[in-house]
Coordinates of C-alpha atoms in Angstrom, one line a residue:
X268 CA 152.1 -153.4 -17.9
X269 CA 151.1 -152.3 -21.6
X270 CA 153.0 -150.8 -24.6
X271 CA 154.6 -147.8 -24.7
X272 CA 152.9 -145.8 -27.5
X273 CA 153.5 -142.5 -29.3
X274 CA 152.6 -139.7 -27.8
X275 CA 153.8 -137.7 -31.4
X276 CA 151.1 -136.5 -33.3
X277 CA 151.3 -136.6 -37.0
X278 CA 150.3 -133.7 -39.3
X279 CA 151.2 -135.4 -42.4
X280 CA 152.5 -140.1 -43.1
X281 CA 154.1 -141.4 -45.2
X282 CA 153.2 -144.9 -46.1
X283 CA 151.4 -144.9 -43.3
X284 CA 154.0 -144.6 -41.7
X285 CA 153.9 -140.8 -39.2
X286 CA 156.3 -138.2 -40.6
X287 CA 157.1 -137.1 -37.4
X288 CA 159.4 -133.6 -36.3
X289 CA 163.0 -134.4 -35.8
X290 CA 165.6 -132.6 -33.9
X291 CA 168.6 -132.6 -36.5
X292 CA 171.2 -131.1 -38.4
X293 CA 170.8 -133.8 -41.6
X294 CA 168.4 -133.1 -44.5
X295 CA 165.5 -134.7 -45.4
X296 CA 162.1 -135.0 -45.5
X297 CA 160.9 -134.8 -41.6
X298 CA 159.7 -131.0 -40.5
X299 CA 162.6 -130.0 -38.3
X300 CA 162.1 -129.7 -34.7
X301 CA 160.7 -127.7 -32.5
X302 CA 163.5 -127.8 -29.5
X303 CA 160.4 -130.8 -27.5
X304 CA 160.4 -134.2 -27.6
X305 CA 161.2 -136.2 -31.1
X306 CA 160.3 -139.8 -31.6
X307 CA 164.6 -140.1 -31.1
X308 CA 163.8 -139.3 -28.4
X309 CA 160.7 -141.0 -27.6
X310 CA 161.7 -144.4 -28.6
X311 CA 165.3 -144.5 -26.6
X312 CA 162.5 -143.6 -23.8
X313 CA 161.1 -146.4 -23.8
X314 CA 163.2 -148.6 -25.8
X315 CA 163.6 -151.1 -22.1
X316 CA 160.1 -151.5 -21.6
X317 CA 159.2 -151.9 -24.9
X318 CA 161.2 -154.2 -26.8
X319 CA 160.3 -157.0 -23.9
X320 CA 156.4 -156.8 -25.8
X321 CA 155.4 -159.5 -27.8
X322 CA 153.1 -158.0 -29.3
X323 CA 151.8 -154.4 -29.8
X324 CA 148.8 -152.3 -30.1
X325 CA 149.8 -150.3 -33.2
X326 CA 147.1 -147.0 -32.8
X327 CA 148.4 -144.4 -35.3
X328 CA 151.1 -143.8 -37.7
X329 CA 153.3 -142.5 -35.1
X330 CA 153.3 -145.9 -33.7
X331 CA 154.7 -147.6 -37.2
X332 CA 157.3 -144.6 -36.3
X333 CA 158.2 -145.3 -33.4
X334 CA 158.5 -149.1 -33.9
X335 CA 161.2 -148.8 -37.2
X336 CA 163.4 -146.4 -35.0
X337 CA 162.8 -148.7 -32.2
X338 CA 164.5 -151.4 -34.1
X339 CA 167.6 -148.9 -35.2
X340 CA 167.9 -148.2 -32.3
X341 CA 168.4 -152.1 -31.4
X342 CA 170.8 -152.7 -34.2
X343 CA 172.7 -150.1 -33.2
X344 CA 173.3 -151.8 -29.2
X345 CA 174.4 -154.1 -31.6
X346 CA 177.0 -153.0 -33.5
X347 CA 178.6 -150.9 -30.7
X348 CA 178.4 -154.0 -28.4
X349 CA 181.6 -155.5 -29.8
X350 CA 183.2 -151.8 -29.7
X351 CA 185.9 -150.4 -27.6
X352 CA 186.2 -146.4 -28.5
X353 CA 184.5 -143.4 -29.3
X354 CA 186.3 -143.0 -32.5
X355 CA 185.3 -146.2 -33.7
X356 CA 181.0 -146.0 -32.1
X357 CA 180.8 -142.5 -34.3
X358 CA 182.4 -144.5 -37.3
X359 CA 180.3 -147.2 -37.6
X360 CA 177.2 -145.4 -36.6
X361 CA 178.1 -143.4 -39.2
X362 CA 178.3 -146.1 -41.2
X363 CA 175.8 -147.6 -40.3
X364 CA 173.4 -144.6 -41.1
X365 CA 174.5 -144.8 -44.5
X366 CA 174.0 -148.6 -45.6
X367 CA 171.3 -149.5 -48.0
X368 CA 168.9 -151.7 -45.5
X369 CA 165.8 -153.0 -46.2
X370 CA 162.9 -150.4 -44.8
X371 CA 159.7 -151.1 -43.4
X372 CA 157.4 -153.1 -46.4
X373 CA 160.5 -154.1 -48.5
X374 CA 161.6 -157.7 -48.3
X375 CA 163.9 -158.4 -45.2
X376 CA 162.4 -155.8 -43.0
X377 CA 161.1 -157.9 -39.8
X378 CA 158.0 -156.3 -39.2
X379 CA 156.3 -156.1 -42.2
X380 CA 152.7 -156.7 -41.3
X381 CA 152.2 -153.4 -40.2
X382 CA 153.1 -152.2 -42.9
X383 CA 152.3 -150.5 -46.6
X384 CA 155.1 -150.7 -49.1
X385 CA 158.0 -147.9 -49.2
X386 CA 158.3 -144.2 -51.1
X387 CA 161.6 -143.3 -52.6
X388 CA 160.5 -140.2 -49.6
X389 CA 159.7 -142.4 -47.1
X390 CA 163.1 -143.2 -48.1
X391 CA 164.6 -140.0 -47.7
X392 CA 163.1 -140.4 -43.2
X393 CA 163.7 -143.1 -42.6
X394 CA 168.3 -142.5 -43.9
X395 CA 166.8 -138.8 -41.9
X396 CA 166.0 -139.7 -38.5
X397 CA 168.8 -143.2 -39.0
X398 CA 172.0 -141.2 -39.3
X399 CA 169.7 -138.1 -36.4
X400 CA 169.5 -141.7 -34.7
X401 CA 173.1 -142.9 -35.0
X402 CA 174.4 -140.2 -34.7
X403 CA 173.0 -140.0 -30.6
X404 CA 174.0 -143.0 -30.5
X405 CA 177.5 -142.6 -30.7
X406 CA 177.7 -139.2 -28.7
X407 CA 176.3 -141.0 -25.4
X408 CA 178.3 -143.7 -26.4
X409 CA 180.4 -145.0 -22.8

C-alpha cells in the first residue's frame, strides 16, 4: 500500500512548500478556505497510515505541506498524552502554536532534505497552520 499524497492542488508556493487554503479564523498568508477539506483535515485523515512509512516520495509542494502538518500533529499528540483536562489541552496547544520552533529549512527541523531555505512569509504561513491545527486538536480532545 503506497503512502497517501495531498490531493489539494496548490495555486502558489513558498520556498517549495504549497501555500494552501486553510479553514481558520486566524490571519496569515494562507488563502481562506472555501468550506472544503483543507490540508489539516487531509493530514488528520491520512495521519495513521502515513506515519508508518519510512520513505515518502514527495510528488508536489502540497506533499511538503502535508509532511509539515503531519509532523506538527505528531507533536500535538505527544503533548496531549500527558494532559487530563480539555482546558489544560487548550492551554498547551495554544502555547505549542506560539512557541518559537524550527520551521522547514532551518537548522533543527527533522526533514530539511526535502525543504528549501525558509522565508518570513513561510514562517507566517507555518504559524497560521500551527495555530489552526492546535485549535482543531484541542477541540477534538476527548
